[in-house]
Short mmCIF file of C-alpha atoms in Angstrom, two decimals:
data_model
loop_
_atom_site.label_atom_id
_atom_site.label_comp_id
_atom_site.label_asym_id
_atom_site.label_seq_id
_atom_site.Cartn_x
_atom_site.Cartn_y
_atom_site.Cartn_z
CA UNK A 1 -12.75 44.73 -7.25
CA UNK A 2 -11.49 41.44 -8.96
CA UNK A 3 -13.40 39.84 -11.39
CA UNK A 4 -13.76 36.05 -11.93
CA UNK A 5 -14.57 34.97 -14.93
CA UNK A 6 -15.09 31.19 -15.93
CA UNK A 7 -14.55 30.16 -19.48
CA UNK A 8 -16.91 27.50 -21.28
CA UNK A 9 -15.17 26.75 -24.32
CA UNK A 10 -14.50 23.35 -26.50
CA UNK A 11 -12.20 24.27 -28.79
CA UNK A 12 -8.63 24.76 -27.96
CA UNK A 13 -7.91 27.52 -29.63
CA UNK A 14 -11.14 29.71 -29.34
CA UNK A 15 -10.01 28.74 -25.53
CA UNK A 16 -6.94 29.87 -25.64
CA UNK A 17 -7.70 33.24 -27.61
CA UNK A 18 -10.92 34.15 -25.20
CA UNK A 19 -7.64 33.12 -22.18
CA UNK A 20 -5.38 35.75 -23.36
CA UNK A 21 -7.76 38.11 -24.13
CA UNK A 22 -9.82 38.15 -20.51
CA UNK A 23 -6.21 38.51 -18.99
CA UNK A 24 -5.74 41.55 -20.07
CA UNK A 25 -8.82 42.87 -18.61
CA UNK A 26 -8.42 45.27 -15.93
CA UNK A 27 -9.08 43.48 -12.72
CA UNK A 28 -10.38 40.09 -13.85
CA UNK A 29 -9.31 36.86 -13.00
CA UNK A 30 -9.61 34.29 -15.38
CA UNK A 31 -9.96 30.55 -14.40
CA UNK A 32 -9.09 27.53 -16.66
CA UNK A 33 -11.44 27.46 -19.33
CA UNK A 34 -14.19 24.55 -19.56
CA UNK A 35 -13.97 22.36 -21.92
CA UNK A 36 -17.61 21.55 -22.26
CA UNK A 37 -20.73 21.85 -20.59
CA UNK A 38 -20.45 18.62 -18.02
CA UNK A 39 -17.33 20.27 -17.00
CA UNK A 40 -18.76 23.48 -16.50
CA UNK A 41 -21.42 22.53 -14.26
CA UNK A 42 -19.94 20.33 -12.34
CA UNK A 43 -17.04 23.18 -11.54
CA UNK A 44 -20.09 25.37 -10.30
CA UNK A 45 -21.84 22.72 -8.27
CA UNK A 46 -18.40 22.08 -6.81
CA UNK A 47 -17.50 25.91 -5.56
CA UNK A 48 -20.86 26.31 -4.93
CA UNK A 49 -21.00 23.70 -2.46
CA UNK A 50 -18.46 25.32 -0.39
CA UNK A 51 -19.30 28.75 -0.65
CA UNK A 52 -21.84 30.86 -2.32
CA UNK A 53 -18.62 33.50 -2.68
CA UNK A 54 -16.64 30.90 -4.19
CA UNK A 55 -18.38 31.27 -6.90
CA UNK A 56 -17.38 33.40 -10.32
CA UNK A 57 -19.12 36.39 -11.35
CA UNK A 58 -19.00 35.97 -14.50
CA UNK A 59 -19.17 32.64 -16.69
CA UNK A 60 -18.76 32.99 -20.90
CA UNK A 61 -20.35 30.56 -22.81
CA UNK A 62 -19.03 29.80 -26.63
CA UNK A 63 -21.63 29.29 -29.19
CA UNK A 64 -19.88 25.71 -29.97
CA UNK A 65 -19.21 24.66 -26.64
CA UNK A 66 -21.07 21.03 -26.50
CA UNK A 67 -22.44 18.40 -25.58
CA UNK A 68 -25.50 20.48 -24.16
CA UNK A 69 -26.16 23.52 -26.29
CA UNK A 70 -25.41 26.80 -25.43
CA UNK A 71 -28.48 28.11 -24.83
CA UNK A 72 -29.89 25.54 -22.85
CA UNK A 73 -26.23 25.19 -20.94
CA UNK A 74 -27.47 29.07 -20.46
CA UNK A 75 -30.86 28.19 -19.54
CA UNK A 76 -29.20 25.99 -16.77
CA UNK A 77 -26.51 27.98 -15.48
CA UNK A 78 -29.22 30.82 -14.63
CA UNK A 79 -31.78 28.52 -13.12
CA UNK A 80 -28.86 26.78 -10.88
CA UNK A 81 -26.66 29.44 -9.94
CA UNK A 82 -28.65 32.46 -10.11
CA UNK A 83 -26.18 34.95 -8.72
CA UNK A 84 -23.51 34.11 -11.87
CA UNK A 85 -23.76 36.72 -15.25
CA UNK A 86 -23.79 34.86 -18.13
CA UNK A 87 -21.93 36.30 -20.83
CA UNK A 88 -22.54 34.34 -24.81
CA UNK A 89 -19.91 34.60 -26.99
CA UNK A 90 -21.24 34.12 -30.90
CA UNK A 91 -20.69 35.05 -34.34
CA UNK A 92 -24.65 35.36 -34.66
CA UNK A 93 -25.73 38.93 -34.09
CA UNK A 94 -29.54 38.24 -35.17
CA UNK A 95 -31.70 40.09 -33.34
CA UNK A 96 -33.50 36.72 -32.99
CA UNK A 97 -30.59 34.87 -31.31
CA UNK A 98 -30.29 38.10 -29.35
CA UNK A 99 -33.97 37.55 -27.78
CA UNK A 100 -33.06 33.75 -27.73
CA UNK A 101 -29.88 34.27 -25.36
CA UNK A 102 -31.46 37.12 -23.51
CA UNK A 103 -35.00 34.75 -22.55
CA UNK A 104 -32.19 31.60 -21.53
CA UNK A 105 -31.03 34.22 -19.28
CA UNK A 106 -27.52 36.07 -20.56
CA UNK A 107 -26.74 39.06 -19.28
CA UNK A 108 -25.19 40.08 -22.31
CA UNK A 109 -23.77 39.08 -26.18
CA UNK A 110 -20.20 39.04 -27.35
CA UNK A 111 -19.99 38.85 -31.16
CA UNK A 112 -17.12 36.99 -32.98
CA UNK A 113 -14.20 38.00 -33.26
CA UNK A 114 -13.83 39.38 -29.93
CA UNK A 115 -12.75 42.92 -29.23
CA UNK A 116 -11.05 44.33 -26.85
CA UNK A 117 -14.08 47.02 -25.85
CA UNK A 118 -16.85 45.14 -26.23
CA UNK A 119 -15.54 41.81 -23.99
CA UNK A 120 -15.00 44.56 -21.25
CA UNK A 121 -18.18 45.80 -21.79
CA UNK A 122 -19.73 42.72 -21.59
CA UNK A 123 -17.89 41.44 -18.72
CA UNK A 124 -18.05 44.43 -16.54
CA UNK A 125 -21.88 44.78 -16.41
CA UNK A 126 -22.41 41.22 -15.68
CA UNK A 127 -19.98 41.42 -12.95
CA UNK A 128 -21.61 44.57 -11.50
CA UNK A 129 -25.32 42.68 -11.94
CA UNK A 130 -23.78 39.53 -10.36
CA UNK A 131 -22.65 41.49 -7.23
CA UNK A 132 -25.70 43.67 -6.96
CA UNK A 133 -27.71 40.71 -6.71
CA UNK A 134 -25.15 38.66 -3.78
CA UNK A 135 -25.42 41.86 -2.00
CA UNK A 136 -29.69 41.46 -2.15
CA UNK A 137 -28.99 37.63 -1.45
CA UNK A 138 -26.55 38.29 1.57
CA UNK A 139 -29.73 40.06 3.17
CA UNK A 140 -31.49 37.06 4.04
CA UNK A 141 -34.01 36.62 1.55
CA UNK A 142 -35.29 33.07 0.46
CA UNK A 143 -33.58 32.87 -2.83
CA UNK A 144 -32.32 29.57 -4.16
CA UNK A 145 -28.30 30.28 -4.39
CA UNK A 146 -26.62 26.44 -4.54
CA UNK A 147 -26.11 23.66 -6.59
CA UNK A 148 -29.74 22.11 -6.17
CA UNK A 149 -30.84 19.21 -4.77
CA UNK A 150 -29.67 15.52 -6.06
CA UNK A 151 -30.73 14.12 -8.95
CA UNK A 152 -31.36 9.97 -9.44
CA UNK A 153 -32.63 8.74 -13.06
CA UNK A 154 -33.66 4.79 -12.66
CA UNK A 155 -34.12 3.54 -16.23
CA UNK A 156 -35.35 -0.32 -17.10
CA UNK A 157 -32.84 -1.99 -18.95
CA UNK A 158 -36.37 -3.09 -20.91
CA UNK A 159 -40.33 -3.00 -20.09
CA UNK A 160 -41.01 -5.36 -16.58
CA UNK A 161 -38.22 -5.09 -14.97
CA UNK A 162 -39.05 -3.04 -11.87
CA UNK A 163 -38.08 0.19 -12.71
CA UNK A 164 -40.97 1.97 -11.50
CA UNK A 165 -41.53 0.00 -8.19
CA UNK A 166 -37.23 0.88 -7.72
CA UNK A 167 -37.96 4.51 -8.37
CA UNK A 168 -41.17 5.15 -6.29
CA UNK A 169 -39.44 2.95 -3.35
CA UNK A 170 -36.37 5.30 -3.61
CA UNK A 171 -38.20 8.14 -3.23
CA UNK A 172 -40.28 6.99 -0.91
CA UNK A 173 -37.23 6.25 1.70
CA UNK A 174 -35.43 9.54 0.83
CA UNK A 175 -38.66 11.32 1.70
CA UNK A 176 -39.60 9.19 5.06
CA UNK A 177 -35.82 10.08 6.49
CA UNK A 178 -37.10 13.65 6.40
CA UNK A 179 -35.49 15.23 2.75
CA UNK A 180 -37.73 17.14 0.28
CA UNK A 181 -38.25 14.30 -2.71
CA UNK A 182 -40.07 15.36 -6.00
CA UNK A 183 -40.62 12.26 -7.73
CA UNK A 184 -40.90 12.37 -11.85
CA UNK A 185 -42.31 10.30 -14.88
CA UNK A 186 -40.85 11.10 -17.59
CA UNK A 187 -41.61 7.35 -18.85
CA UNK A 188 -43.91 9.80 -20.88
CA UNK A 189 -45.86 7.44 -23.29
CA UNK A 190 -46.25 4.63 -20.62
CA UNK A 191 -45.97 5.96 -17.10
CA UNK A 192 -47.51 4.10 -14.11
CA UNK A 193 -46.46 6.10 -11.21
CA UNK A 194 -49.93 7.68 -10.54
CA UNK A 195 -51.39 4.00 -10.73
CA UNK A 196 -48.95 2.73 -8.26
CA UNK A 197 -50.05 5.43 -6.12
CA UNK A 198 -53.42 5.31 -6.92
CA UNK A 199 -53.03 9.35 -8.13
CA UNK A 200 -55.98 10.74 -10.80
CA UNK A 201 -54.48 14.31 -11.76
CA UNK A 202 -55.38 16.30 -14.72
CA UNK A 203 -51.92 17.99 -14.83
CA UNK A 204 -48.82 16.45 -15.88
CA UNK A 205 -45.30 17.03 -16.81
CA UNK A 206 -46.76 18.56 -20.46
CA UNK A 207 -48.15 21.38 -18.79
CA UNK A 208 -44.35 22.44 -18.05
CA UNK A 209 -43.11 21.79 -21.29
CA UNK A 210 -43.89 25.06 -22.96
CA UNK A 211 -43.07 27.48 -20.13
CA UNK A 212 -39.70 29.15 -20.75
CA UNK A 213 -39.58 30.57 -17.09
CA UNK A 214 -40.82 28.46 -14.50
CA UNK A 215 -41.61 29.97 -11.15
CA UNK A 216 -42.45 28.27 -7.58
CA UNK A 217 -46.43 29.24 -8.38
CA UNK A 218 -46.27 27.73 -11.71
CA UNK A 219 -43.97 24.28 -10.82
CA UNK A 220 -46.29 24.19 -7.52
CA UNK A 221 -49.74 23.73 -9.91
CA UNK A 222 -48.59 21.16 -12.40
CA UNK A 223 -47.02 18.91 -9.08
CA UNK A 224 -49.35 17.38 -6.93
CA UNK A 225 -48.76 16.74 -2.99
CA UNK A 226 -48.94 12.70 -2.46
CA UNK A 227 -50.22 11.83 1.26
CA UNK A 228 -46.89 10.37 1.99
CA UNK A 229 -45.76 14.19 1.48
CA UNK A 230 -43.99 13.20 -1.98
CA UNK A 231 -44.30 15.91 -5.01
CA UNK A 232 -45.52 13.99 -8.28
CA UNK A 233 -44.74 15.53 -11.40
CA UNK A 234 -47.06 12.88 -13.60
CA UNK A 235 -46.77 11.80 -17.13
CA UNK A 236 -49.27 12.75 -19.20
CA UNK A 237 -52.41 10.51 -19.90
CA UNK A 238 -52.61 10.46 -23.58
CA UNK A 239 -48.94 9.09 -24.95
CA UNK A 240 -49.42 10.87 -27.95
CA UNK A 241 -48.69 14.43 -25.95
CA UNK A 242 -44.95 13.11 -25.20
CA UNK A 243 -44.04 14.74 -28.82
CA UNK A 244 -44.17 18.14 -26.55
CA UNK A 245 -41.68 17.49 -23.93
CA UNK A 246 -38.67 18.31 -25.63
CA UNK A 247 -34.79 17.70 -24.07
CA UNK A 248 -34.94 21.60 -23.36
CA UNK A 249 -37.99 21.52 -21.70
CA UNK A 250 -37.07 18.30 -20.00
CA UNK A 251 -33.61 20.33 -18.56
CA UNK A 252 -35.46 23.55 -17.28
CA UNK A 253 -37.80 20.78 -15.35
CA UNK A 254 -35.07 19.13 -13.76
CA UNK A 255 -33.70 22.26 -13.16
CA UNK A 256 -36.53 23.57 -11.78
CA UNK A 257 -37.20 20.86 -9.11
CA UNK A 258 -33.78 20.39 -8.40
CA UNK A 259 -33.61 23.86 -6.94
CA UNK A 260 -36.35 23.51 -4.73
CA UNK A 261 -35.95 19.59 -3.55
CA UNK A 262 -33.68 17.64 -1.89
CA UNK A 263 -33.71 14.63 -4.06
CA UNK A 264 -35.61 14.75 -7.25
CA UNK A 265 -36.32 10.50 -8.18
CA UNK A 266 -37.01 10.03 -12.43
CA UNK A 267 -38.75 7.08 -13.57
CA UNK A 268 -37.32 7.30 -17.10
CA UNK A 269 -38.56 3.74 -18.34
CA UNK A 270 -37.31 1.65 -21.30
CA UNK A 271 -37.14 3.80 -24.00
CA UNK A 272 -35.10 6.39 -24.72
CA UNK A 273 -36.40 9.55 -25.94
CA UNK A 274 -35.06 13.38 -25.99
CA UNK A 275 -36.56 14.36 -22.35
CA UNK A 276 -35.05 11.22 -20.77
CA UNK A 277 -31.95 11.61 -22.42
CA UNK A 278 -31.24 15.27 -20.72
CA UNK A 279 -32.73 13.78 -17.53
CA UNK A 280 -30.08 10.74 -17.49
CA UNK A 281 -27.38 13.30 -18.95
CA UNK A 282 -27.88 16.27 -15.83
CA UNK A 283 -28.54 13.27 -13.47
CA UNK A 284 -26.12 12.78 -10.45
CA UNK A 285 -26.61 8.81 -10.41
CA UNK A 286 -28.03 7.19 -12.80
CA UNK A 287 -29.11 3.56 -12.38
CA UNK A 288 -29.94 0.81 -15.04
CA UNK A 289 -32.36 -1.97 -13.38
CA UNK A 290 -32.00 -5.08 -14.49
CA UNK A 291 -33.13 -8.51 -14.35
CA UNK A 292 -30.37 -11.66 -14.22
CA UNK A 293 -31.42 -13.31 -17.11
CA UNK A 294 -29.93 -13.50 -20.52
CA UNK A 295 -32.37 -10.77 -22.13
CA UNK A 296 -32.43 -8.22 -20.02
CA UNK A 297 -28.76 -8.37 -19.41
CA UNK A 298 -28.55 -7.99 -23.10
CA UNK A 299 -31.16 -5.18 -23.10
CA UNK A 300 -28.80 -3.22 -20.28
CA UNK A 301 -25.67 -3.89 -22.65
CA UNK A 302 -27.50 -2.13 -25.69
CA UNK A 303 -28.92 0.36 -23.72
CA UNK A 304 -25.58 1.30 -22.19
CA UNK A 305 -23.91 1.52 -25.54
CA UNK A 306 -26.58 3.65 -27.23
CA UNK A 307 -25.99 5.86 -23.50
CA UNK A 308 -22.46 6.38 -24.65
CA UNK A 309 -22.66 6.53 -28.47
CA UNK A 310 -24.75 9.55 -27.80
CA UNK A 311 -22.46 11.08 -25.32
CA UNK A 312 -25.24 10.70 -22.39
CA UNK A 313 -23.52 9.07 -20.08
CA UNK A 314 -20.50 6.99 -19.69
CA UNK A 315 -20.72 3.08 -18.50
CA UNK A 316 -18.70 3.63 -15.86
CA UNK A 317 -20.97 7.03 -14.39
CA UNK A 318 -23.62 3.82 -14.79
CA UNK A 319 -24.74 2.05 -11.58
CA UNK A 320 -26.69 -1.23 -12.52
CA UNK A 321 -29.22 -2.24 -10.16
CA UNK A 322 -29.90 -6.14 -10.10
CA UNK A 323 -33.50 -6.91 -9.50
CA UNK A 324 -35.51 -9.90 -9.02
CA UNK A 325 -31.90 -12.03 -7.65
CA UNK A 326 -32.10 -15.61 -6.53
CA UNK A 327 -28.79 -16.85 -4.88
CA UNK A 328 -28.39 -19.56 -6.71
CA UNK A 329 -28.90 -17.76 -10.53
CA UNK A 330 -26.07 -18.25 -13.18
CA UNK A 331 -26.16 -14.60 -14.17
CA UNK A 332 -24.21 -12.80 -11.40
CA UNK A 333 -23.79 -9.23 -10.13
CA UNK A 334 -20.14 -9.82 -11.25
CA UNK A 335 -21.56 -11.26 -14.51
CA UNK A 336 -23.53 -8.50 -15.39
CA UNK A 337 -21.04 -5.85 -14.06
CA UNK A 338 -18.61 -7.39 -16.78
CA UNK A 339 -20.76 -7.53 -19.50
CA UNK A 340 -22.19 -4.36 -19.21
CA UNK A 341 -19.21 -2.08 -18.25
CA UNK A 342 -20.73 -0.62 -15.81
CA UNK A 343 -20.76 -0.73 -11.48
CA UNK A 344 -23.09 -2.83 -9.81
CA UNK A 345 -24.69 -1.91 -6.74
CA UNK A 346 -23.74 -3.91 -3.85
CA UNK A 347 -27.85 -4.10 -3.08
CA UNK A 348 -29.60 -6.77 -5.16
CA UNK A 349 -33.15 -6.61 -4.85
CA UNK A 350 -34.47 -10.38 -4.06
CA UNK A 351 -37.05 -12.24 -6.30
CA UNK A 352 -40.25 -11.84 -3.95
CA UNK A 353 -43.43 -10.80 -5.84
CA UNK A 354 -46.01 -11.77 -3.75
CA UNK A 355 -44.77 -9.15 -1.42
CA UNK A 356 -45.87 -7.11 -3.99
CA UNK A 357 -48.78 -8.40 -5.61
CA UNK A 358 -51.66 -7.08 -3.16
CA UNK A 359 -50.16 -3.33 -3.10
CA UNK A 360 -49.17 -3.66 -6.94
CA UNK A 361 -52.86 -4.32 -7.67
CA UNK A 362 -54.81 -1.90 -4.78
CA UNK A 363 -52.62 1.18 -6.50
CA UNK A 364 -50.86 1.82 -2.83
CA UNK A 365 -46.94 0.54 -3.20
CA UNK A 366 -46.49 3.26 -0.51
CA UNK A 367 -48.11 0.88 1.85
CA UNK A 368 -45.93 -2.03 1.35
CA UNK A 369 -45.13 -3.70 4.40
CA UNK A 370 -41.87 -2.32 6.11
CA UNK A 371 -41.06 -6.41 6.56
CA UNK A 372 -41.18 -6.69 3.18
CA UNK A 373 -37.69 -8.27 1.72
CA UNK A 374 -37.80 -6.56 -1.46
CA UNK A 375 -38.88 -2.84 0.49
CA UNK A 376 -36.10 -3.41 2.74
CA UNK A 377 -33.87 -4.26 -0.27
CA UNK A 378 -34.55 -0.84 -2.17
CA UNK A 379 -34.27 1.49 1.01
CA UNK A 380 -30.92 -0.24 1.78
CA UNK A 381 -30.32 0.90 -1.94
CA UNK A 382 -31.21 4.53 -1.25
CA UNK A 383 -29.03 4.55 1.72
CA UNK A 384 -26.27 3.14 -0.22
CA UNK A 385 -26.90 6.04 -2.81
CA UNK A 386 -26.75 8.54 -0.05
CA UNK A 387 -30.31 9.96 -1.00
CA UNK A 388 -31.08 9.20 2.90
CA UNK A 389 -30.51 11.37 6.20
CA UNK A 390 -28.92 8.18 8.62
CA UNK A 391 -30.13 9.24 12.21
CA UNK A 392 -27.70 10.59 14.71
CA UNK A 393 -28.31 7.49 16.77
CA UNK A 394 -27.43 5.43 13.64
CA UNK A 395 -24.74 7.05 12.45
CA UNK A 396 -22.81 6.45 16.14
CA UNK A 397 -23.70 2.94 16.17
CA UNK A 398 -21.72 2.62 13.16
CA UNK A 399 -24.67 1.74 11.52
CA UNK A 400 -24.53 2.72 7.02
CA UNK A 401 -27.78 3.33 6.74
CA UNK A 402 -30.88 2.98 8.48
CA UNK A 403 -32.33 2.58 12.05
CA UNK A 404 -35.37 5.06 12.64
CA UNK A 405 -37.25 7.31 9.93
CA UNK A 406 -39.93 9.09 10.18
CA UNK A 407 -43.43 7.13 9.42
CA UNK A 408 -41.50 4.14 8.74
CA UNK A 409 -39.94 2.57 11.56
CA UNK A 410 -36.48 0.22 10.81
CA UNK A 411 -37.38 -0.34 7.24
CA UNK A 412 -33.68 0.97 6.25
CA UNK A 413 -31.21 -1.05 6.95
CA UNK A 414 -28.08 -3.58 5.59
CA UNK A 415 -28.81 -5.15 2.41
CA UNK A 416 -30.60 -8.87 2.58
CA UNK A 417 -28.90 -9.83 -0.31
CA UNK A 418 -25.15 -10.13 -0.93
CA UNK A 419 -22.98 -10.55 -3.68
CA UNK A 420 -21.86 -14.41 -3.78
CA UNK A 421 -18.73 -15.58 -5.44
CA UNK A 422 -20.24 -17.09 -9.02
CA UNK A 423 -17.00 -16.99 -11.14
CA UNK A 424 -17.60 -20.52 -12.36
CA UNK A 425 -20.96 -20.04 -13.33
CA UNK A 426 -20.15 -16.73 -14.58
CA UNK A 427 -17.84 -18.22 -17.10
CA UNK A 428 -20.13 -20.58 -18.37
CA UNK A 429 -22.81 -18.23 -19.89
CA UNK A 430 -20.25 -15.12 -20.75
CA UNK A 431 -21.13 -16.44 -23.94
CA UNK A 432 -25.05 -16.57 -24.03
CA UNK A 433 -25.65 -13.49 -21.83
CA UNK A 434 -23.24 -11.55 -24.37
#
């Protein structure tokens, strides 16, 4: 039997030294090594979306392989892709980091420098352990094999500028198409999303934080079941208790309700902290909402640089989301797109609170009325986003998004707004907006 084996290592060297050694493994089939972590899960969601057998049996993670660390990238590789052996390769033969690696969910340690034996050790009993447990999965039973469901940060390029409304809105129209949505606060000393929805729960996303395995039982007790058949993972109430969501709590979260939903919405609000940051980093999308005015546009440019000083995410991988838009503004889409770096979307939500006021203030935004500009405005985004199922009907109609969803009829459809030619006006506030 041929064994493939997927290298995750940054430096070029250790890379090409693990290369030539795996190749002369009996029967294994090394692939191009990653080169870090991003790369490494993104190659798995990638085979994994064609074929459960496309993927390898074996993946070997390097101790310095970045920017995620390796035993969270671990951590993440078992929750995801459950029928892969992890292999760690380290020069720390602790019995702690042993435990460590074994808890993240290796199948087995490689000490530095490699040997001949012990890699072939290694490998071989993760491959056998990774085929033993296709063979169980090829059975039938309800096991979670794929890449997971899709993941959509919405962060406010600073406080008041509709993130939250943008987030619950979004997962509100992925959910009334007919997808599985878990919708997240992880705005974890100020989150509103339970007020919003008029939700009192006693458990929040804390109660998560210090479980290192997190099963269906456990997730299903800290989430509670909204009436509109969303799954609220809450902040908690006292801001103090954010100190104990850390980033590698945060991932095995997002891991763990990406493997069981469709769509998984995060309201990460303003301010960056650890748990956001890995939320925003394993995202698929993430969007920056913004305002068009000279602040807020300045508060998106910041935010976006401190996104890729850090190595969270690129301005480019960035999708800006322009809220509150009046036609006639002097701060563009095409303004902001510039100054920022990053892609705007082509929906701009309009300026229209009094749409909102009466649902913002009763706790029901789920009840907003499916005439509303601003509702219509924020579906159209999720369409454009692809968080949406488009009808059959639609679809043939030539229709991009929207026509009939379930509870919610025709509140999907074009965007309201479009995206005017400003150039002149853009060029005379480049200066103040940057």
């Amino acid at each position: 039997m041929t064994t493939r084996i997927l290298p995750a290592v940054g430096d070029v060297d250790a890379a090409r030294s693990v290369t030539t050694l795996l190749s002369q493994l009996p029967d294994a089939e090394p692939a191009t090594p990653a080169g870090d972590s991003t790369q490494l899960i993104d190659t798995l969601a990638r085979l994994a979306g064609e074929s459960l057998e496309e993927l390898p049996e074996v993946v070997l993670v390097h101790e310095r392989i970045g920017p995620v660390p390796a035993l969270e990238l671990i951590r993440e590789v078992s929750l995801r892709f459950p029928a892969i052996g992890v292999v760690l390769i380290t020069a720390d033969v602790t019995p702690g980091l042993f435990s460590s690696a074994m808890e993240s969910g290796a199948r087995g340690v490689v000490t530095l420098p490699l040997s001949y034996e012990e890699l072939a050790n290694r490998v071989q009993s993760a491959a056998q352990w990774s085929v033993g447990v296709r063979r169980h999965l090829s059975t039938g039973t309800d096991v979670f094999t794929g890449p997971g469901g899709t993941v959509i940060t919405v962060s406010g390029a600073k406080g008041g500028v509709g993130a939250t409304v943008t987030a619950v809105q979004l997962a509100l129209a992925a959910q009334a198409s007919g997808r599985s949505v878990a919708l997240v606060d992880m705005d974890l000393q100020a989150g509103d999303i339970g007020s919003y929805l008029d939700v009192q729960f006693r458990r929040s996303i804390v109660d998560l934080s210090t479980i290192t395995d997190i099963s269906p039982r456990v997730l299903s007790d800290a989430v509670f079941s909204h009436g509109t058949g969303l799954a609220l993972l809450l902040a908690p109430g006292e801001g103090e208790s954010a100190e104990e969501v850390s980033d590698r709590s945060a991932r095995q979260i997002v891991s763990a309700l990406r493997s069981r939903h469709e769509v998984v919405v995060i309201d990460c609000g303003s301010q960056l902290q650890g748990a956001s940051a890995a939320a925003i980093e394993m995202a698929d999308a993430a969007l920056l909402v913004t305002t068009p005015d000279v602040i807020a546009v300045r508060g998106a440019k910041r935010l976006v640089r401190m996104w890729e000083r850090l190595q969270i995410r690129k301005a480019e991988e960035t999708v800006t989301v322009v809220n509150r838009f009046i036609r006639n503004t002097e701060i563009q889409p095409q303004l902001i797109e510039k100054i920022t770096g990053t892609r705007t979307a082509n929906t701009a939500v309009p300026a229209n609170f009094k749409e909102l006021q009466n649902v913002v203030d009763a706790g029901r935004l789920h009840e907003l009325d499916s005439k509303s500009t601003v509702k219509q405005a924020l579906w159209a985004l999720a369409g454009e986003l692809g968080i949406v199922k488009v009808p059959d009907k639609a679809e043939k109609s030539g229709a991009k998004s929207g026509g009939m969803f379930k509870n919610d009829r025709g509140s999907i459809g074009r965007p309201r707004i479009g995206r005017r030619d400003g150039d002149a006006r853009n060029r005379a506030t480049t200066k103040g907006a940057s």
